[in-house]
Amino acid sequence: MLLAEQALNGLQYGMMLFLMAAGLTLVFGVMGLINLAHGSLYMTGAFACAVVAAATGSFWLGLAASLAAAAAAGALVEIAVIRRLYARDHLDQVLATFALILVFSEGTRWLFGSFPLYLKLPPSLSGAVLLPGGLHYPLFRLVIIGFGAAVALGLWWLITRTRLGIRIRAGEADREMIGALGVDIARLYTIVFALGAALAGLAGALVGTIQSVQVGMGEPVLILAFVVVVIGGIGSIKGAFIGALLVGMTDTLGKALLPDLFGQVLDASSANTVGASLASVLIYVLMAVVLILRPQGLFGARS
Amino acid sequence: MRAMLTRDTAINLAILALLVATAIAAHLLGEGFAVTLATKAAIFGLAGVGLNLALGYGGLISFGHAAFFGIGGYVTGILASHAAAGTPVATLPFTVMGSNEMLGIWPMAMLAAGLAALAIGALSLRTSGVYFIMVTLAFAQMLYYFAISWPRYGGEDGLSFYVRNSFPGLNTFAPIQYFAICAVLLAVALGFTAVVTQSRFGLALQAARQNDQRTVAVGIRPYAIRLMAFVLSGMIVGLAGSLYADLNRFVSPAMLSWHMSGEIMVFVILGGVGRLCGPVAGAAIFILLEHVLGGISDYWQALLGLLLLAIVLFAPGGLIGIVTGRGRHA
């Protein structure tokens, strides 16, 4: 029973990581850009949702606002800063997007202060549902799993079945050629960047309801999203999906089970310490193993 | 080319002279705080010099050097706290006692950082490009979470040790004397970097940065060379971490955080990538900005961010690049 609940928690965590990693991997794959400020867009989405939901009383309006705000912030950042960095090396991209994090974080602190905001769930989404097998599970976590699955399906449809998807894939393969064929690359890149930002903003708004909304909330998630992208392989949406579920499950189950597992051989207090320390680094061990076996990630084509 | 080199050398010497002169002047004026700021600049400069070996000369964009900075710090804090308590650090496989002698602590800090760099580098260097950046970042973050979840040495709260470690013949509590120690080590590291980058090893390292395939074609294995550079780089940064721990008499997971990695990288880039004294200038300017902007606004990091952004977008050679009128990498 506990195991089933933890497995669902892991699935929910994985779906949330997928929303983050999908945007990152799209931007890597299409533009070859490393964006450290992706976590700032996640934070933007969470703050937009919290503020609009508090002002209007509607969580759904807040959620829409998170998408709009993150996409707008993404587009703005792309036009003002990011597009000057495509031709630069990764070092410049890292430094510039690191600078953007400082600007976003301190700007948000200036606007909203250092205290966390809290998002209230609408009554229709709060409470628990009884799952087959007799498990009571929070409805909202199931909703997040649903959102993640829907976004995964939607992205798959977008990339494989639409004109925009064809252009995105063509942009990954050869950016000069699609430019020569008459595609407005600058606009395409802005759209892809804004799309990735919107996904991050959605993740931020959803997670903001479980935890709290505060400055700096995007940074731990960003690093986990990097781990996901490394495991899945850069540019692969499928890799991001499978990597995110792997990381979500490993982290959640590790934290739930490892202390007990060590309890079999060690005394209770040291089992807790060792178990908790090991659980906190488990996903990095997973990443190391994947790197040893496949340096380009599970589904990565290029390194 | 010849004239450019001497101009770079002159600027290098001027930067060091300025740092030392600032510290001495502050000491004579009785401004202990300013001496401490100069010490901080020297220590951060040392960390930058260490990273520059991998980043500037080797082209290895490591976003995880806080790992080595933090390990150096934790080795120092752990040895010092055990020395204060009179308990051994470890009894298996052999007994390791605590220590409060810098001369004993530095090699231990560098050894631990070097071993970590060997492990992290061996794995990370299997990848390149964006992967390398993310993998080094992730491994450093792993140590960060490990430090937070390991309560024995303070966990999230960090570890204080109340007495600064000692150095034979010097009073390390006197700010100017501790500055002297840090400045001398910085000078040694700069001399070491100058020698190493002109050695066969250093030239091979720079060749591998410029053209991987040609390096392989002339019979050099880039992996081994890069790993060596990564380890040396980690050891220097570990030494800087040890000095920083002694400066504050405190270590915390913050030394391992990715903000620290970002800052060390900023020192290098602010001053100029792949320039001998670039990181020293960068660290000194960073400390100065932190101090000045911090006095203007509580939100000084936003101003710092905008400034950094301007430098990346409009002055890619760093500040020394502006002075010498030359882009990055000679």
XYZ file of C-alpha atoms in Angstrom:
633
model
C 0.000 0.000 0.000
C 2.757 2.379 1.016
C 4.699 1.260 -2.005
C 1.788 2.003 -4.351
C 1.380 5.466 -2.840
C 5.092 6.191 -3.176
C 5.074 4.904 -6.731
C 2.270 7.366 -7.546
C 4.213 10.157 -5.845
C 7.219 9.210 -7.937
C 5.087 9.258 -11.075
C 3.730 12.709 -10.189
C 7.235 14.016 -9.486
C 8.435 12.514 -12.749
C 5.641 14.203 -14.726
C 6.540 17.545 -13.179
C 10.209 17.013 -14.085
C 9.135 16.119 -17.602
C 7.407 19.498 -18.014
C 10.706 21.175 -17.075
C 12.979 18.889 -19.036
C 10.848 18.977 -22.201
C 11.351 22.735 -22.549
C 15.078 22.458 -21.861
C 15.620 19.636 -24.297
C 13.629 21.403 -27.043
C 15.771 24.506 -26.671
C 18.988 22.441 -26.592
C 17.947 20.348 -29.531
C 16.667 23.081 -31.805
C 18.963 25.963 -30.921
C 21.972 24.305 -29.310
C 21.544 26.654 -26.395
C 22.105 25.915 -22.714
C 19.611 27.912 -20.699
C 20.284 28.129 -16.973
C 17.439 30.620 -16.612
C 14.835 27.937 -17.329
C 14.225 27.698 -13.577
C 13.474 31.425 -13.515
C 10.662 30.867 -16.013
C 9.320 28.126 -13.739
C 9.366 30.646 -10.887
C 7.653 33.254 -13.083
C 4.827 30.821 -13.806
C 4.389 30.005 -10.118
C 4.302 33.671 -9.088
C 1.896 34.606 -11.884
C -0.446 31.804 -10.847
C -0.289 32.730 -7.160
C -0.890 36.438 -7.779
C -3.704 36.027 -10.315
C -5.383 33.261 -8.315
C -5.286 35.419 -5.200
C -6.672 38.447 -7.052
C -9.467 36.692 -8.948
C -10.141 33.765 -6.642
C -9.932 31.395 -9.579
C -7.185 28.797 -9.711
C -7.893 28.141 -13.396
C -7.374 31.790 -14.301
C -4.134 31.601 -12.305
C -3.058 28.568 -14.292
C -3.793 30.337 -17.575
C -1.880 33.360 -16.306
C 1.119 31.167 -15.473
C 1.249 29.896 -19.048
C 0.821 33.384 -20.495
C 3.325 35.049 -18.159
C 6.017 32.416 -18.592
C 5.571 32.361 -22.384
C 5.701 36.151 -22.520
C 8.769 36.292 -20.262
C 10.368 33.609 -22.409
C 9.676 35.453 -25.643
C 10.930 38.708 -24.167
C 14.132 37.132 -22.882
C 14.693 35.401 -26.210
C 14.329 38.626 -28.176
C 16.314 40.799 -25.763
C 19.157 38.458 -24.822
C 19.086 34.862 -25.995
C 19.116 35.497 -29.744
C 22.457 37.241 -29.402
C 23.901 34.051 -27.930
C 23.131 31.379 -30.546
C 26.357 31.991 -32.407
C 28.406 32.220 -29.216
C 30.070 29.332 -27.412
C 28.474 27.586 -24.455
C 30.569 29.567 -22.009
C 28.906 32.839 -22.982
C 25.492 31.179 -22.868
C 26.147 29.852 -19.376
C 27.347 33.191 -18.091
C 24.573 35.253 -19.681
C 21.819 32.944 -18.485
C 23.433 32.818 -15.037
C 23.237 36.631 -15.058
C 19.564 36.361 -16.051
C 18.919 34.199 -12.975
C 20.345 36.932 -10.751
C 18.157 39.529 -12.449
C 15.006 37.377 -12.278
C 15.519 36.296 -8.666
C 16.340 39.709 -7.288
C 13.648 41.346 -9.434
C 11.058 38.944 -8.047
C 12.311 39.509 -4.505
C 11.979 43.250 -5.078
C 8.411 42.910 -6.397
C 7.018 40.317 -4.001
C 9.395 40.249 -1.034
C 11.211 37.297 0.463
C 8.221 35.644 2.077
C 6.706 32.626 0.351
C 3.235 32.896 -1.183
C 0.736 30.100 -0.894
C -1.614 28.862 -3.576
C -4.973 27.492 -2.541
C -6.454 24.589 -4.408
C -10.001 24.968 -5.740
C -12.464 22.742 -3.825
C -13.107 20.685 -6.933
C -9.449 19.576 -6.962
C -8.716 19.182 -3.268
C -9.346 16.133 -1.186
C -8.498 12.550 -1.841
C -10.005 9.928 -4.099
C -10.340 6.242 -3.432
C -8.355 4.265 -5.960
C -8.999 0.603 -6.816
C -7.256 -1.457 -4.134
C -8.415 0.814 -1.334
C -5.766 3.528 -1.551
C -6.772 7.106 -0.702
C -4.700 9.407 -2.876
C -4.755 13.236 -3.217
C -6.796 14.165 -6.263
C -4.524 17.052 -7.208
C -1.489 14.822 -7.548
C -3.485 12.697 -9.959
C -4.374 15.864 -11.862
C -0.660 16.682 -12.194
C -0.016 13.192 -13.536
C -2.839 13.814 -16.009
C -1.397 17.177 -17.047
C 2.025 15.603 -17.589
C 0.607 12.787 -19.692
C -1.516 15.237 -21.715
C 1.482 17.497 -22.370
C 3.592 14.508 -23.395
C 0.913 13.411 -25.876
C 0.411 16.982 -27.072
C 4.134 17.491 -27.662
C 4.378 14.188 -29.501
C 1.482 15.268 -31.714
C 2.953 18.749 -32.206
C 6.388 17.463 -33.184
C 5.360 14.574 -35.419
C 2.077 15.723 -36.919
C 2.072 19.505 -37.395
C 3.777 21.980 -39.683
C 5.416 23.688 -36.709
C 6.747 20.299 -35.616
C 8.255 19.685 -39.024
C 9.982 23.049 -38.851
C 11.264 22.334 -35.343
C 12.708 19.017 -36.468
C 14.170 20.616 -39.574
C 15.709 23.305 -37.377
C 17.407 20.615 -35.326
C 18.805 18.990 -38.417
C 20.057 21.982 -40.402
C 19.327 25.557 -39.520
C 20.862 27.155 -42.627
C 18.855 24.932 -44.932
C 15.458 25.709 -43.446
C 16.388 29.393 -43.522
C 17.158 29.029 -47.218
C 13.802 27.333 -47.710
C 12.062 30.446 -46.500
C 11.305 29.655 -42.860
C 11.642 32.658 -40.600
C 14.190 31.154 -38.195
C 14.178 34.084 -35.795
C 10.429 33.711 -35.311
C 10.646 29.921 -35.096
C 13.250 30.178 -32.335
C 11.167 32.701 -30.420
C 8.153 30.377 -30.635
C 10.118 27.321 -29.504
C 11.664 29.256 -26.639
C 8.279 30.612 -25.552
C 6.802 27.110 -25.772
C 9.527 25.712 -23.519
C 9.015 28.634 -21.149
C 5.259 28.003 -21.009
C 5.850 24.371 -20.062
C 8.213 25.465 -17.290
C 5.639 28.025 -16.118
C 2.935 25.357 -16.020
C 5.189 23.109 -13.933
C 5.866 26.014 -11.579
C 2.176 26.756 -11.093
C 1.309 23.099 -10.459
C 4.152 22.572 -7.997
C 3.387 25.891 -6.325
C 0.120 24.395 -5.110
C 1.872 21.458 -3.468
C 4.778 23.394 -1.996
C 5.034 27.157 -1.659
C 5.845 29.880 -4.170
C 9.137 31.606 -3.402
C 12.246 33.143 -4.889
C 14.851 30.538 -5.768
C 12.304 27.720 -6.110
C 13.387 27.075 -9.693
C 17.005 26.246 -9.033
C 16.842 22.777 -7.451
C 14.296 21.778 -10.100
C 16.520 23.090 -12.883
C 19.389 20.875 -11.809
C 17.103 17.851 -11.631
C 15.873 18.729 -15.116
C 19.511 18.756 -16.278
C 19.980 15.299 -14.790
C 16.868 14.195 -16.680
C 18.143 15.647 -19.950
C 21.559 14.032 -19.502
C 19.951 10.653 -18.802
C 17.411 10.941 -21.620
C 19.708 12.426 -24.233
C 19.739 15.978 -25.522
C 16.993 16.965 -27.916
C 14.881 13.877 -27.359
C 11.371 14.448 -26.020
C 10.994 10.702 -25.564
C 14.270 10.656 -23.646
C 13.074 13.524 -21.463
C 9.864 11.622 -20.700
C 11.525 8.342 -19.800
C 14.398 10.080 -18.001
C 11.954 12.165 -15.953
C 9.964 9.122 -14.860
C 13.184 7.262 -13.996
C 14.489 10.170 -11.922
C 11.124 10.814 -10.250
C 10.690 7.158 -9.292
C 14.301 6.656 -8.189
C 14.280 9.741 -5.998
C 10.891 9.120 -4.379
C 11.281 5.395 -3.842
C 14.878 5.822 -2.695
C 13.869 8.334 -0.048
C 10.979 6.135 1.082
C 12.706 2.779 1.068
C 16.453 3.203 1.643
C 16.302 4.059 5.378
C 14.197 0.922 5.974
C 16.482 -1.137 3.796
C 19.527 -0.078 5.805
C 17.509 -0.733 8.967
C 17.821 -4.432 8.156
C 21.590 -4.363 8.708
C 22.303 -1.240 10.803
C 20.856 0.181 13.994
C 17.931 2.569 13.590
C 19.639 5.975 13.894
C 22.639 5.278 11.686
C 20.351 3.530 9.192
C 18.339 6.734 8.972
C 21.427 8.890 8.469
C 23.099 6.639 5.935
C 19.817 5.922 4.164
C 18.855 9.587 3.908
C 22.311 10.658 2.709
C 22.444 7.932 0.120
C 18.865 8.610 -1.013
C 19.742 12.271 -1.587
C 22.477 11.314 -4.065
C 20.774 8.308 -5.635
C 19.694 10.036 -8.846
C 23.260 11.247 -9.415
C 24.428 7.664 -9.067
C 21.788 6.765 -11.654
C 23.140 9.506 -13.918
C 26.716 8.280 -13.469
C 25.706 4.737 -14.399
C 23.903 5.924 -17.526
C 26.920 8.040 -18.506
C 29.292 5.115 -18.107
C 27.101 2.970 -20.348
C 25.913 5.620 -22.815
C 27.717 9.008 -22.665
C 25.154 10.469 -25.088
C 22.180 9.537 -22.870
C 19.567 6.862 -23.407
C 18.019 8.403 -26.530
C 20.584 11.024 -27.491
C 21.756 11.187 -31.056
C 24.590 13.676 -30.764
C 26.861 14.622 -27.918
C 52.551 39.658 -30.901
C 55.665 40.279 -28.845
C 54.461 43.720 -27.808
C 51.082 42.297 -26.828
C 52.705 39.739 -24.566
C 54.659 42.330 -22.661
C 51.557 44.433 -22.370
C 49.669 41.489 -20.871
C 52.572 40.827 -18.515
C 52.627 44.461 -17.438
C 48.914 44.378 -16.727
C 49.327 41.117 -14.814
C 52.008 42.597 -12.609
C 50.003 45.793 -12.122
C 46.957 43.814 -10.944
C 48.989 41.915 -8.356
C 50.812 45.052 -7.231
C 47.496 46.857 -6.834
C 46.056 44.045 -4.716
C 49.086 43.942 -2.426
C 49.324 47.742 -2.234
C 45.635 47.969 -1.305
C 46.095 45.489 1.513
C 49.224 47.197 2.859
C 47.687 50.664 2.627
C 44.551 49.437 4.390
C 46.707 47.854 7.077
C 48.686 51.056 7.636
C 45.443 53.070 7.835
C 44.098 50.583 10.376
C 41.262 49.458 8.075
C 41.140 45.803 9.096
C 37.942 45.230 7.126
C 39.550 46.366 3.876
C 42.457 43.974 4.501
C 39.932 41.184 4.894
C 38.278 42.213 1.614
C 41.668 42.070 -0.119
C 42.252 38.637 1.442
C 38.906 37.491 0.108
C 39.879 38.794 -3.335
C 43.182 36.910 -3.179
C 41.416 33.669 -2.174
C 38.709 34.002 -4.827
C 41.442 34.932 -7.279
C 43.230 31.696 -6.393
C 40.008 29.736 -7.007
C 39.636 31.534 -10.342
C 43.244 30.753 -11.297
C 42.494 27.089 -10.552
C 39.341 27.041 -12.663
C 41.075 28.975 -15.434
C 43.510 26.110 -15.926
C 40.629 23.827 -16.924
C 38.278 26.435 -18.378
C 40.569 28.941 -20.041
C 43.488 26.796 -21.164
C 41.702 23.456 -21.452
C 38.359 24.694 -22.790
C 36.619 22.532 -20.187
C 33.527 24.445 -19.139
C 33.147 23.024 -15.657
C 30.132 24.300 -13.785
C 30.997 22.156 -10.795
C 34.156 23.624 -9.334
C 32.301 24.563 -6.146
C 32.653 20.848 -5.381
C 36.418 21.215 -5.009
C 36.136 24.575 -3.246
C 33.718 23.032 -0.752
C 35.759 19.860 -0.276
C 38.826 21.958 0.521
C 36.703 23.895 2.991
C 35.167 20.841 4.615
C 38.524 19.051 4.958
C 39.813 22.141 6.757
C 36.750 22.457 8.978
C 36.631 18.760 9.821
C 40.344 18.527 10.669
C 40.177 21.717 12.742
C 37.065 20.683 14.662
C 38.559 17.274 15.472
C 41.786 18.910 16.575
C 39.777 21.165 18.895
C 37.826 18.235 20.318
C 40.883 15.976 20.497
C 39.119 13.145 18.671
C 40.403 11.214 15.655
C 38.767 11.906 12.279
C 38.878 8.249 11.381
C 40.156 5.065 12.965
C 39.743 2.759 9.989
C 41.692 1.778 7.933
C 44.239 3.794 9.910
C 43.978 6.499 12.517
C 43.720 10.053 11.188
C 43.974 12.749 13.814
C 42.599 16.266 13.477
C 45.015 19.079 12.825
C 45.220 22.830 13.205
C 48.451 23.273 11.260
C 47.845 24.868 7.859
C 50.931 23.140 6.487
C 49.313 19.799 7.307
C 45.805 20.812 6.281
C 46.603 22.213 2.830
C 47.992 18.963 1.388
C 45.031 17.056 2.811
C 42.551 19.546 1.309
C 44.329 19.423 -2.051
C 44.514 15.636 -1.972
C 40.812 15.254 -1.199
C 39.842 17.809 -3.859
C 42.202 16.135 -6.341
C 40.709 12.698 -5.716
C 37.194 14.093 -6.152
C 38.307 15.816 -9.354
C 39.773 12.538 -10.572
C 36.474 10.714 -10.029
C 34.226 13.491 -11.345
C 36.569 14.290 -14.223
C 36.958 10.661 -15.286
C 33.183 10.391 -15.676
C 32.428 13.882 -16.960
C 35.172 13.901 -19.593
C 33.473 10.993 -21.334
C 31.069 13.681 -22.492
C 31.620 17.062 -24.084
C 29.865 20.316 -24.846
C 26.560 20.958 -23.124
C 26.629 17.506 -21.525
C 29.924 18.284 -19.792
C 28.533 21.496 -18.330
C 25.434 19.777 -16.992
C 27.246 16.700 -15.697
C 29.838 18.680 -13.734
C 27.019 20.821 -12.355
C 25.055 17.748 -11.324
C 27.980 16.058 -9.589
C 28.746 19.195 -7.592
C 25.092 19.363 -6.640
C 25.284 15.768 -5.484
C 27.987 16.715 -2.970
C 25.914 19.726 -1.939
C 22.926 17.546 -1.071
C 25.215 15.046 0.578
C 26.635 17.780 2.837
C 23.136 18.969 3.696
C 21.877 15.524 4.623
C 24.946 14.463 6.645
C 24.252 15.773 10.161
C 27.582 14.759 11.666
C 29.392 17.819 10.326
C 26.608 20.345 10.755
C 24.347 19.408 7.854
C 22.456 22.423 6.615
C 23.816 24.684 9.389
C 27.446 24.225 8.446
C 30.422 23.727 10.702
C 32.116 26.416 12.780
C 35.592 26.208 14.225
C 36.499 28.970 16.561
C 40.238 29.223 16.179
C 41.927 29.971 12.854
C 44.505 27.321 12.044
C 48.134 28.178 12.617
C 51.179 28.660 10.446
C 54.682 28.382 11.915
C 56.206 31.766 12.729
C 53.100 33.803 11.863
C 50.107 35.085 13.758
C 47.302 34.060 11.406
C 44.792 36.167 13.350
C 46.466 39.381 12.264
C 44.573 40.251 9.064
C 47.668 41.449 7.212
C 49.623 38.293 8.065
C 46.801 36.054 6.859
C 46.614 38.186 3.724
C 50.334 37.599 3.196
C 49.828 33.826 3.358
C 46.997 33.978 0.811
C 48.851 36.378 -1.488
C 51.975 34.212 -1.503
C 49.938 31.108 -2.331
C 48.198 33.048 -5.097
C 51.584 34.064 -6.507
C 52.806 30.456 -6.313
C 49.679 29.264 -8.148
C 50.184 31.933 -10.824
C 53.821 30.909 -11.252
C 52.764 27.266 -11.428
C 50.125 28.071 -14.059
C 52.624 30.080 -16.112
C 55.096 27.183 -16.083
C 52.495 24.487 -16.705
C 50.830 26.258 -19.615
C 54.182 26.655 -21.357
C 55.183 23.027 -20.715
C 54.642 20.193 -23.196
C 51.615 19.189 -21.168
C 50.162 22.694 -21.213
C 50.728 23.104 -24.937
C 49.048 19.755 -25.601
C 46.137 20.853 -23.429
C 45.697 24.053 -25.400
C 46.077 22.187 -28.671
C 43.268 19.849 -27.609
C 41.083 22.864 -26.906
C 41.759 24.369 -30.303
C 41.418 21.231 -32.377
C 40.584 17.888 -30.904
C 41.033 15.841 -34.077
C 44.420 17.238 -34.995
C 45.634 16.553 -31.475
C 44.635 12.934 -31.843
C 46.257 12.841 -35.270
C 49.662 13.865 -33.869
C 49.447 11.096 -31.297
C 48.228 12.838 -28.153
C 45.371 11.385 -26.150
C 43.205 14.392 -25.181
C 41.304 12.454 -22.510
C 44.358 11.857 -20.287
C 45.622 15.411 -20.769
C 42.253 16.919 -19.964
C 41.799 14.699 -16.922
C 45.207 15.787 -15.634
C 44.280 19.445 -16.129
C 40.943 18.882 -14.415
C 42.639 17.298 -11.394
C 45.280 20.048 -11.092
C 42.542 22.627 -11.458
C 40.480 20.937 -8.734
C 43.473 20.818 -6.390
C 44.154 24.554 -6.705
C 40.475 25.327 -6.125
C 40.534 22.956 -3.127
C 43.425 24.948 -1.646
C 41.421 28.138 -2.155
C 38.487 26.496 -0.367
C 40.749 25.639 2.558
C 41.936 29.250 2.820
C 38.363 30.513 2.569
C 37.256 28.219 5.394
C 40.096 29.560 7.532
C 39.203 33.145 6.657
C 35.649 32.688 7.928
C 36.410 29.908 10.438
C 33.235 28.396 9.054
C 32.204 26.012 6.298
C 28.692 25.346 5.063
C 27.001 23.621 2.139
C 26.840 27.074 0.504
C 30.504 26.596 -0.443
C 29.396 23.589 -2.506
C 26.343 25.192 -4.085
C 26.041 25.908 -7.765
C 25.959 29.636 -7.028
C 29.529 29.235 -5.877
C 30.420 27.428 -9.109
C 28.795 30.265 -11.024
C 30.699 32.883 -9.053
C 34.080 31.223 -9.581
C 33.245 31.136 -13.274
C 32.285 34.805 -13.138
C 35.699 35.709 -11.642
C 37.374 34.069 -14.609
C 35.149 35.552 -17.278
C 34.927 39.013 -15.731
C 38.706 39.279 -15.820
C 39.321 37.456 -19.067
C 39.332 33.772 -19.964
C 42.695 32.115 -20.516
C 44.696 35.080 -19.228
C 47.119 34.452 -16.412
C 45.926 37.156 -14.025
C 42.437 37.551 -15.480
C 40.798 35.643 -12.618
C 42.602 37.772 -10.019
C 41.364 40.968 -11.619
C 37.903 39.416 -11.975
C 37.755 38.354 -8.312
C 38.973 41.742 -7.119
C 36.396 43.556 -9.240
C 33.682 41.161 -8.065
C 34.506 41.841 -4.395
C 34.588 45.564 -5.071
C 31.235 45.446 -6.895
C 29.705 43.340 -4.149
C 30.841 45.925 -1.642
C 29.865 49.024 -3.631
C 26.600 47.752 -5.169
C 25.683 46.135 -1.848
C 25.916 49.598 -0.296
C 23.613 51.079 -2.959
C 20.821 48.554 -2.944
C 19.630 45.458 -1.131
C 18.994 44.021 -4.557
C 22.569 44.473 -5.731
C 22.668 41.020 -7.313
C 20.195 42.229 -9.933
C 22.589 45.081 -10.784
C 25.458 42.595 -10.882
C 23.401 40.409 -13.214
C 22.747 43.291 -15.605
C 26.420 44.228 -15.567
C 27.455 40.645 -16.296
C 24.949 40.484 -19.103
C 26.409 43.636 -20.625
C 29.933 42.221 -20.411
C 28.986 38.923 -22.043
C 27.036 40.588 -24.821
C 29.336 43.491 -25.577
C 32.818 42.709 -24.192
C 33.443 38.984 -24.634
C 37.179 39.352 -23.913
C 36.481 40.323 -20.329
C 37.767 43.466 -18.709
C 41.424 42.794 -19.485
C 40.252 42.242 -23.030
C 38.949 45.808 -23.052
C 42.239 47.138 -21.692
C 44.436 45.251 -24.147
C 41.957 45.679 -26.990
C 42.121 42.008 -27.841
C 39.478 39.269 -27.804
C 39.756 36.188 -25.646
C 42.391 33.475 -25.980
C 45.719 34.489 -27.427
